[in-house]
Amino acid sequence: MKISDIIIDYYYKNKRELVWRNTKNPYSIWVSEIMLQQTRVNQAKDFFNRFISCFPDVQSLAEADENEVLKLWQGLGYYSRARNMHLSAKFIVNELKGSFPNKYEDLLKLKGVGEYTAAAIASISFNEQIAAVDGNVYRVLSRLFDEHSPIDTAKGKKRFKELAAYMIEEQAPGDFNQAMMEFGATVCIPAKPNCNQCPVSTQCLALSKGTVLQLPSKKKALKVKNRYLHYLIIIDNNNTFLQKRKNNDIWKGLYEFPLIETQKQINTQKLISGDDFRKLFKGKVHIEHVSEEIKHRLSHQMLHIRFYKIVAENFFEKTAYTSISIDEIEKYPVPKVIDKYIREGVLKN
Ligand code: SF4
């Protein structure tokens, strides 16, 4: 039996019941694939259900307000995914008369849809014979074929696409792609693959050569940048202040407290004597509380975050920020780390 037949057969018998597996609707597949790009299946389930019940089709997503879309996405991270989906929904409704693209090449024209997502939608929804190669599939292929080409190089990517294209031949493409992803997510997992229970272990070249844990290969080590964020929670009677992040940076479109970012970690004394702080406040400032440093890891960044609760008496830059009632803050889309801090009740204490 061919390896691909065994993996598909294994998928039919063992696949997890996931709500987006009960449909071929391209809109639903699109939403699920975008969510799953950076999010684990278990976490994505609830978000998917909420998203689909609020925006059941491309039309309703196109008509939504961006804040509403981001609020539903809050906690999933990588917010550019939500903004791009929103833009693409508008493009489909306004430019394509609401008709969802049904070919790989046309799907690639949607903002935020790369080769993997386009292949997943084209194969699952439209039966197009094209392999979807994501991180799970790279891992499975590299081990099955003992292929050491680095997956983060153009040459390596091309090699893995060829291997996947070779395997997908004559298969039901949507099932093949889902079977490979599921196999990588549940059997051929990164650190402790279940080789003892693997249905293709006798054909796995990496297992026979003892190279399983060296694969997949990468050329570059991931560089992580440290950033130091100081959030000023300024209390003005029952109000506080927020700003919307606008630059092309993390969390674009989300709201945050007034922010001072520094190049390295500094203590409170240094913060309040610095120019950025002095631009916001006149005279003496009463800081009620300083949080511990919170470390928040993003894929390429380590954020070191501190919150400072301050009484607004001398805050004179009020007009540069949105003043909101503390009771209303939960209506605003904010980064997960800020949401978590707010939920600890610090604003009301
Ligand atoms: Fe992956 Fe192990 Fe199966 Fe090889 S034998 S495909 S490494 S789970």
Short mmCIF file of C-alpha atoms and ligand atoms in Angstrom, two decimals:
data_model
loop_
_atom_site.label_atom_id
_atom_site.label_comp_id
_atom_site.label_asym_id
_atom_site.label_seq_id
_atom_site.Cartn_x
_atom_site.Cartn_y
_atom_site.Cartn_z
CA MET A 1 0.00 0.00 0.00
CA LYS A 2 1.28 3.51 -0.82
CA ILE A 3 2.27 5.75 2.07
CA SER A 4 -0.35 8.34 1.10
CA ASP A 5 -3.11 5.67 1.09
CA ILE A 6 -2.09 4.53 4.57
CA ILE A 7 -2.07 8.09 5.94
CA ILE A 8 -5.49 8.86 4.43
CA ASP A 9 -6.90 5.59 5.75
CA TYR A 10 -5.50 6.40 9.20
CA TYR A 11 -7.11 9.84 8.97
CA TYR A 12 -10.55 8.41 8.14
CA LYS A 13 -10.35 6.13 11.16
CA ASN A 14 -8.78 8.49 13.70
CA LYS A 15 -9.53 12.08 12.74
CA ARG A 16 -10.67 14.50 15.40
CA GLU A 17 -14.23 15.73 15.02
CA LEU A 18 -13.86 19.41 14.19
CA VAL A 19 -16.73 21.60 13.19
CA TRP A 20 -15.03 22.93 10.04
CA ARG A 21 -14.52 19.37 8.83
CA ASN A 22 -18.25 19.03 8.29
CA THR A 23 -18.32 21.56 5.51
CA LYS A 24 -16.77 22.36 2.17
CA ASN A 25 -18.03 25.92 2.23
CA PRO A 26 -14.99 27.98 1.15
CA TYR A 27 -15.82 30.85 3.51
CA SER A 28 -15.83 28.52 6.54
CA ILE A 29 -12.70 26.73 5.36
CA TRP A 30 -11.00 30.09 4.85
CA VAL A 31 -11.89 31.28 8.38
CA SER A 32 -10.72 28.02 9.94
CA GLU A 33 -7.45 27.92 7.97
CA ILE A 34 -6.60 31.53 8.81
CA MET A 35 -7.31 30.88 12.50
CA LEU A 36 -5.26 27.70 12.50
CA GLN A 37 -2.19 29.40 10.99
CA GLN A 38 -0.90 30.42 14.40
CA THR A 39 -3.37 28.88 16.81
CA ARG A 40 -3.84 25.41 18.24
CA VAL A 41 -6.93 23.45 17.21
CA ASN A 42 -8.40 23.33 20.72
CA GLN A 43 -8.12 27.07 21.17
CA ALA A 44 -9.42 27.83 17.68
CA LYS A 45 -12.67 25.83 18.09
CA ASP A 46 -14.51 28.34 20.29
CA PHE A 47 -13.20 31.32 18.34
CA PHE A 48 -14.35 29.70 15.10
CA ASN A 49 -17.87 29.08 16.43
CA ARG A 50 -18.19 32.62 17.75
CA PHE A 51 -16.82 34.13 14.55
CA ILE A 52 -19.11 32.10 12.28
CA SER A 53 -22.17 32.82 14.37
CA CYS A 54 -21.46 36.59 14.22
CA PHE A 55 -20.35 36.61 10.59
CA PRO A 56 -21.94 33.57 8.92
CA ASP A 57 -20.88 34.56 5.41
CA VAL A 58 -18.54 36.78 3.49
CA GLN A 59 -21.22 39.46 3.11
CA SER A 60 -21.71 39.88 6.87
CA LEU A 61 -17.95 40.02 7.44
CA ALA A 62 -17.55 42.66 4.73
CA GLU A 63 -20.23 44.83 6.34
CA ALA A 64 -18.79 44.57 9.87
CA ASP A 65 -16.99 47.35 11.69
CA GLU A 66 -13.24 46.71 12.11
CA ASN A 67 -13.47 47.07 15.91
CA GLU A 68 -16.12 44.36 15.99
CA VAL A 69 -13.92 41.99 13.97
CA LEU A 70 -10.86 42.67 16.13
CA LYS A 71 -12.86 42.26 19.34
CA LEU A 72 -13.93 38.78 18.21
CA TRP A 73 -10.32 38.01 17.38
CA GLN A 74 -9.05 39.26 20.75
CA GLY A 75 -6.92 36.59 22.39
CA LEU A 76 -5.98 34.82 19.15
CA GLY A 77 -3.05 37.13 18.44
CA TYR A 78 -1.54 37.95 15.03
CA TYR A 79 -4.26 40.52 14.43
CA SER A 80 -3.15 41.21 10.86
CA ARG A 81 -4.92 37.93 10.04
CA ALA A 82 -8.26 39.43 11.09
CA ARG A 83 -7.63 42.76 9.38
CA ASN A 84 -6.63 41.02 6.15
CA MET A 85 -9.69 38.78 6.24
CA HIS A 86 -11.88 41.81 6.70
CA LEU A 87 -10.24 43.57 3.73
CA SER A 88 -10.51 40.43 1.60
CA ALA A 89 -14.19 40.03 2.47
CA LYS A 90 -14.81 43.58 1.26
CA PHE A 91 -12.83 42.83 -1.90
CA ILE A 92 -14.90 39.70 -2.60
CA VAL A 93 -18.19 41.51 -2.03
CA ASN A 94 -17.31 44.75 -3.82
CA GLU A 95 -15.02 43.60 -6.63
CA LEU A 96 -16.05 39.98 -7.21
CA LYS A 97 -19.79 40.53 -6.68
CA GLY A 98 -19.75 38.29 -3.63
CA SER A 99 -18.50 35.26 -5.52
CA PHE A 100 -15.77 33.44 -3.57
CA PRO A 101 -12.66 32.68 -5.72
CA ASN A 102 -12.66 29.00 -6.65
CA LYS A 103 -9.15 28.46 -8.04
CA TYR A 104 -5.75 28.31 -6.33
CA GLU A 105 -4.36 31.15 -8.45
CA ASP A 106 -7.34 33.41 -7.71
CA LEU A 107 -7.36 32.59 -4.01
CA LEU A 108 -3.74 33.76 -3.84
CA LYS A 109 -4.93 37.25 -4.79
CA LEU A 110 -6.76 37.63 -1.47
CA LYS A 111 -4.85 39.64 1.12
CA GLY A 112 -3.44 37.36 3.80
CA VAL A 113 -3.87 34.19 1.75
CA GLY A 114 -0.54 32.55 1.02
CA GLU A 115 0.31 29.39 -0.87
CA TYR A 116 -0.61 27.07 1.98
CA THR A 117 -4.03 28.60 2.69
CA ALA A 118 -4.89 28.91 -1.01
CA ALA A 119 -4.00 25.23 -1.53
CA ALA A 120 -6.05 24.17 1.51
CA ILE A 121 -9.17 26.03 0.33
CA ALA A 122 -8.75 25.01 -3.34
CA SER A 123 -8.32 21.33 -2.48
CA ILE A 124 -10.93 21.03 0.29
CA SER A 125 -13.67 23.21 -1.21
CA PHE A 126 -13.02 22.84 -4.95
CA ASN A 127 -11.19 19.51 -5.24
CA GLU A 128 -8.16 21.08 -6.91
CA GLN A 129 -5.16 18.75 -7.07
CA ILE A 130 -2.70 20.89 -5.15
CA ALA A 131 -0.74 20.03 -2.02
CA ALA A 132 -0.94 22.30 1.05
CA VAL A 133 2.39 22.31 2.86
CA ASP A 134 2.36 23.79 6.36
CA GLY A 135 4.71 23.28 9.31
CA ASN A 136 3.14 19.91 10.14
CA VAL A 137 3.52 18.68 6.59
CA TYR A 138 7.15 19.84 6.36
CA ARG A 139 7.88 17.77 9.43
CA VAL A 140 6.12 14.64 8.16
CA LEU A 141 7.74 14.81 4.73
CA SER A 142 11.22 15.55 6.06
CA ARG A 143 11.04 12.49 8.29
CA LEU A 144 9.38 10.09 5.88
CA PHE A 145 11.95 10.87 3.18
CA ASP A 146 14.86 11.71 5.53
CA GLU A 147 15.03 15.00 3.65
CA HIS A 148 17.44 17.49 5.23
CA SER A 149 16.88 20.50 2.94
CA PRO A 150 16.27 23.48 5.25
CA ILE A 151 12.57 24.36 5.32
CA ASP A 152 13.31 28.08 5.67
CA THR A 153 15.05 28.41 2.31
CA ALA A 154 13.50 28.80 -1.15
CA LYS A 155 15.32 25.70 -2.37
CA GLY A 156 14.13 23.64 0.59
CA LYS A 157 10.53 24.81 0.17
CA LYS A 158 10.62 23.87 -3.50
CA ARG A 159 11.92 20.41 -2.63
CA PHE A 160 9.13 19.80 -0.12
CA LYS A 161 6.50 21.02 -2.54
CA GLU A 162 7.78 18.48 -5.07
CA LEU A 163 7.59 15.67 -2.51
CA ALA A 164 4.05 16.69 -1.52
CA ALA A 165 3.00 16.97 -5.19
CA TYR A 166 4.39 13.49 -5.79
CA MET A 167 2.39 12.08 -2.88
CA ILE A 168 -0.90 13.81 -3.70
CA GLU A 169 -1.11 12.29 -7.18
CA GLU A 170 -4.34 10.37 -7.78
CA GLN A 171 -5.63 11.13 -4.31
CA ALA A 172 -8.74 12.99 -3.17
CA PRO A 173 -6.75 16.21 -2.67
CA GLY A 174 -8.78 17.74 0.17
CA ASP A 175 -8.67 14.52 2.19
CA PHE A 176 -4.97 14.01 1.44
CA ASN A 177 -4.08 17.51 2.64
CA GLN A 178 -6.16 17.23 5.78
CA ALA A 179 -4.79 13.75 6.47
CA MET A 180 -1.19 14.97 6.24
CA MET A 181 -1.84 17.97 8.51
CA GLU A 182 -3.67 15.80 11.03
CA PHE A 183 -0.92 13.20 10.94
CA GLY A 184 1.68 15.87 11.66
CA ALA A 185 -0.45 17.35 14.45
CA THR A 186 -1.28 14.09 16.23
CA VAL A 187 1.30 11.38 15.35
CA CYS A 188 4.45 12.81 13.82
CA ILE A 189 4.65 15.61 16.39
CA PRO A 190 7.81 17.69 17.00
CA ALA A 191 9.57 16.48 20.14
CA LYS A 192 8.04 13.08 20.90
CA PRO A 193 6.61 11.55 17.75
CA ASN A 194 4.54 8.41 18.30
CA CYS A 195 6.75 6.21 16.15
CA ASN A 196 5.64 3.09 18.04
CA GLN A 197 2.06 3.55 16.91
CA CYS A 198 2.83 5.11 13.53
CA PRO A 199 1.13 3.31 10.63
CA VAL A 200 3.99 4.15 8.23
CA SER A 201 6.92 3.47 10.57
CA THR A 202 8.24 0.61 8.43
CA GLN A 203 8.57 3.01 5.49
CA CYS A 204 9.96 5.98 7.43
CA LEU A 205 13.54 6.64 6.36
CA ALA A 206 14.36 8.97 9.27
CA LEU A 207 13.29 6.29 11.75
CA SER A 208 15.53 3.70 10.16
CA LYS A 209 18.47 6.13 10.05
CA GLY A 210 17.94 7.49 13.56
CA THR A 211 17.53 11.11 12.39
CA VAL A 212 13.92 11.72 13.43
CA LEU A 213 14.64 14.40 16.03
CA GLN A 214 17.04 16.29 13.75
CA LEU A 215 14.22 16.92 11.30
CA PRO A 216 12.98 19.19 9.88
CA SER A 217 16.20 21.16 9.32
CA LYS A 218 16.35 24.92 9.54
CA LYS A 219 19.12 27.22 8.37
CA LYS A 220 18.62 30.22 10.60
CA ALA A 221 18.14 30.25 14.32
CA LEU A 222 15.15 32.38 15.27
CA LYS A 223 16.28 35.84 16.45
CA VAL A 224 14.13 37.21 19.24
CA LYS A 225 14.01 40.97 19.78
CA ASN A 226 13.46 42.33 23.31
CA ARG A 227 11.09 45.28 23.72
CA TYR A 228 10.27 47.20 26.91
CA LEU A 229 6.74 48.57 27.13
CA HIS A 230 5.53 50.81 29.93
CA TYR A 231 1.76 51.26 30.01
CA LEU A 232 0.33 54.21 31.89
CA ILE A 233 -3.10 53.50 33.31
CA ILE A 234 -4.19 57.05 34.00
CA ILE A 235 -7.25 57.32 36.23
CA ASP A 236 -9.35 60.44 35.79
CA ASN A 237 -12.34 60.01 38.16
CA ASN A 238 -14.20 57.11 36.56
CA ASN A 239 -12.39 57.40 33.24
CA THR A 240 -9.13 56.24 31.75
CA PHE A 241 -7.33 56.83 28.44
CA LEU A 242 -6.68 54.62 25.43
CA GLN A 243 -5.08 55.02 22.03
CA LYS A 244 -5.46 52.98 18.86
CA ARG A 245 -2.28 51.40 17.50
CA LYS A 246 -1.82 52.67 13.96
CA ASN A 247 1.72 51.92 12.82
CA ASN A 248 2.78 48.82 10.97
CA ASP A 249 3.76 46.99 14.07
CA ILE A 250 2.34 44.36 16.40
CA TRP A 251 -1.32 44.77 17.42
CA LYS A 252 -2.19 47.26 14.67
CA GLY A 253 -5.81 48.37 15.06
CA LEU A 254 -6.07 47.33 18.72
CA TYR A 255 -6.34 49.74 21.64
CA GLU A 256 -3.82 50.22 24.44
CA PHE A 257 -3.09 52.54 27.36
CA PRO A 258 -0.70 55.47 26.77
CA LEU A 259 2.63 53.82 26.09
CA ILE A 260 6.27 54.66 26.63
CA GLU A 261 8.67 52.23 24.98
CA THR A 262 12.31 52.14 26.04
CA GLN A 263 15.39 50.45 24.58
CA LYS A 264 16.18 48.62 27.80
CA GLN A 265 14.54 47.94 31.14
CA ILE A 266 14.51 51.00 33.41
CA ASN A 267 13.21 51.59 36.92
CA THR A 268 10.24 53.79 37.80
CA GLN A 269 12.42 56.73 38.85
CA LYS A 270 14.16 56.74 35.48
CA LEU A 271 10.85 56.43 33.66
CA ILE A 272 9.25 59.42 35.35
CA SER A 273 12.31 61.63 34.92
CA GLY A 274 12.58 60.78 31.21
CA ASP A 275 11.49 63.14 28.39
CA ASP A 276 8.65 60.93 27.15
CA PHE A 277 7.04 60.92 30.57
CA ARG A 278 7.62 64.64 31.19
CA LYS A 279 5.88 65.42 27.89
CA LEU A 280 2.71 63.89 29.29
CA PHE A 281 2.69 65.25 32.84
CA LYS A 282 3.28 68.61 34.47
CA GLY A 283 4.74 68.76 37.96
CA LYS A 284 4.51 66.03 40.55
CA VAL A 285 2.93 62.72 39.65
CA HIS A 286 1.43 60.24 42.03
CA ILE A 287 1.98 56.65 40.91
CA GLU A 288 -0.39 54.42 42.87
CA HIS A 289 0.88 51.08 41.73
CA VAL A 290 3.57 49.53 39.52
CA SER A 291 3.04 45.97 38.31
CA GLU A 292 5.67 43.28 38.25
CA GLU A 293 7.33 42.86 34.87
CA ILE A 294 5.16 40.68 32.65
CA LYS A 295 6.95 38.77 29.91
CA HIS A 296 4.86 38.18 26.82
CA ARG A 297 6.38 36.14 24.00
CA LEU A 298 5.41 36.68 20.38
CA SER A 299 7.00 34.69 17.58
CA HIS A 300 9.96 37.05 17.04
CA GLN A 301 9.68 39.33 20.02
CA MET A 302 9.88 39.13 23.77
CA LEU A 303 7.84 41.91 25.33
CA HIS A 304 8.73 43.08 28.84
CA ILE A 305 5.65 44.91 30.07
CA ARG A 306 4.95 47.01 33.13
CA PHE A 307 1.72 48.77 34.05
CA TYR A 308 1.74 51.99 36.09
CA LYS A 309 -1.47 53.15 37.72
CA ILE A 310 -1.43 56.92 37.94
CA VAL A 311 -3.88 59.54 39.20
CA ALA A 312 -4.52 61.98 36.36
CA GLU A 313 -4.16 65.30 38.20
CA ASN A 314 -1.21 66.52 36.17
CA PHE A 315 -1.87 64.67 32.95
CA PHE A 316 -2.19 67.37 30.32
CA GLU A 317 -2.08 65.40 27.07
CA LYS A 318 -5.69 64.30 27.45
CA THR A 319 -6.79 65.29 23.99
CA ALA A 320 -4.22 63.05 22.30
CA TYR A 321 -5.99 59.99 23.72
CA THR A 322 -9.51 58.62 23.82
CA SER A 323 -11.06 59.13 27.22
CA ILE A 324 -13.37 56.26 28.10
CA SER A 325 -15.35 55.18 31.10
CA ILE A 326 -13.60 52.37 33.00
CA ASP A 327 -16.83 50.36 32.79
CA GLU A 328 -16.69 50.48 29.00
CA ILE A 329 -13.15 49.27 28.52
CA GLU A 330 -14.22 45.70 27.83
CA LYS A 331 -15.93 46.83 24.64
CA TYR A 332 -12.59 47.78 23.09
CA PRO A 333 -10.36 45.27 21.29
CA VAL A 334 -7.08 45.18 23.23
CA PRO A 335 -4.05 42.85 23.17
CA LYS A 336 -4.47 39.70 25.24
CA VAL A 337 -1.83 40.73 27.77
CA ILE A 338 -3.68 44.00 28.48
CA ASP A 339 -7.03 42.24 28.64
CA LYS A 340 -5.63 39.81 31.21
CA TYR A 341 -4.30 42.64 33.32
CA ILE A 342 -7.61 44.54 33.20
CA ARG A 343 -9.45 41.40 34.25
CA GLU A 344 -7.41 41.29 37.44
CA GLY A 345 -9.52 44.31 38.48
CA VAL A 346 -6.64 46.75 38.82
CA LEU A 347 -8.63 49.65 37.35
CA LYS A 348 -11.35 49.44 39.96
CA ASN A 349 -9.23 48.88 43.05
FE1 SF4 B 1 6.98 10.38 12.04
FE2 SF4 B 1 7.95 8.43 13.58
FE3 SF4 B 1 6.07 7.91 11.81
FE4 SF4 B 1 8.50 8.47 10.98
S1 SF4 B 1 7.89 6.73 12.20
S2 SF4 B 1 6.61 9.26 10.15
S3 SF4 B 1 9.10 9.98 12.50
S4 SF4 B 1 5.86 9.23 13.60
#
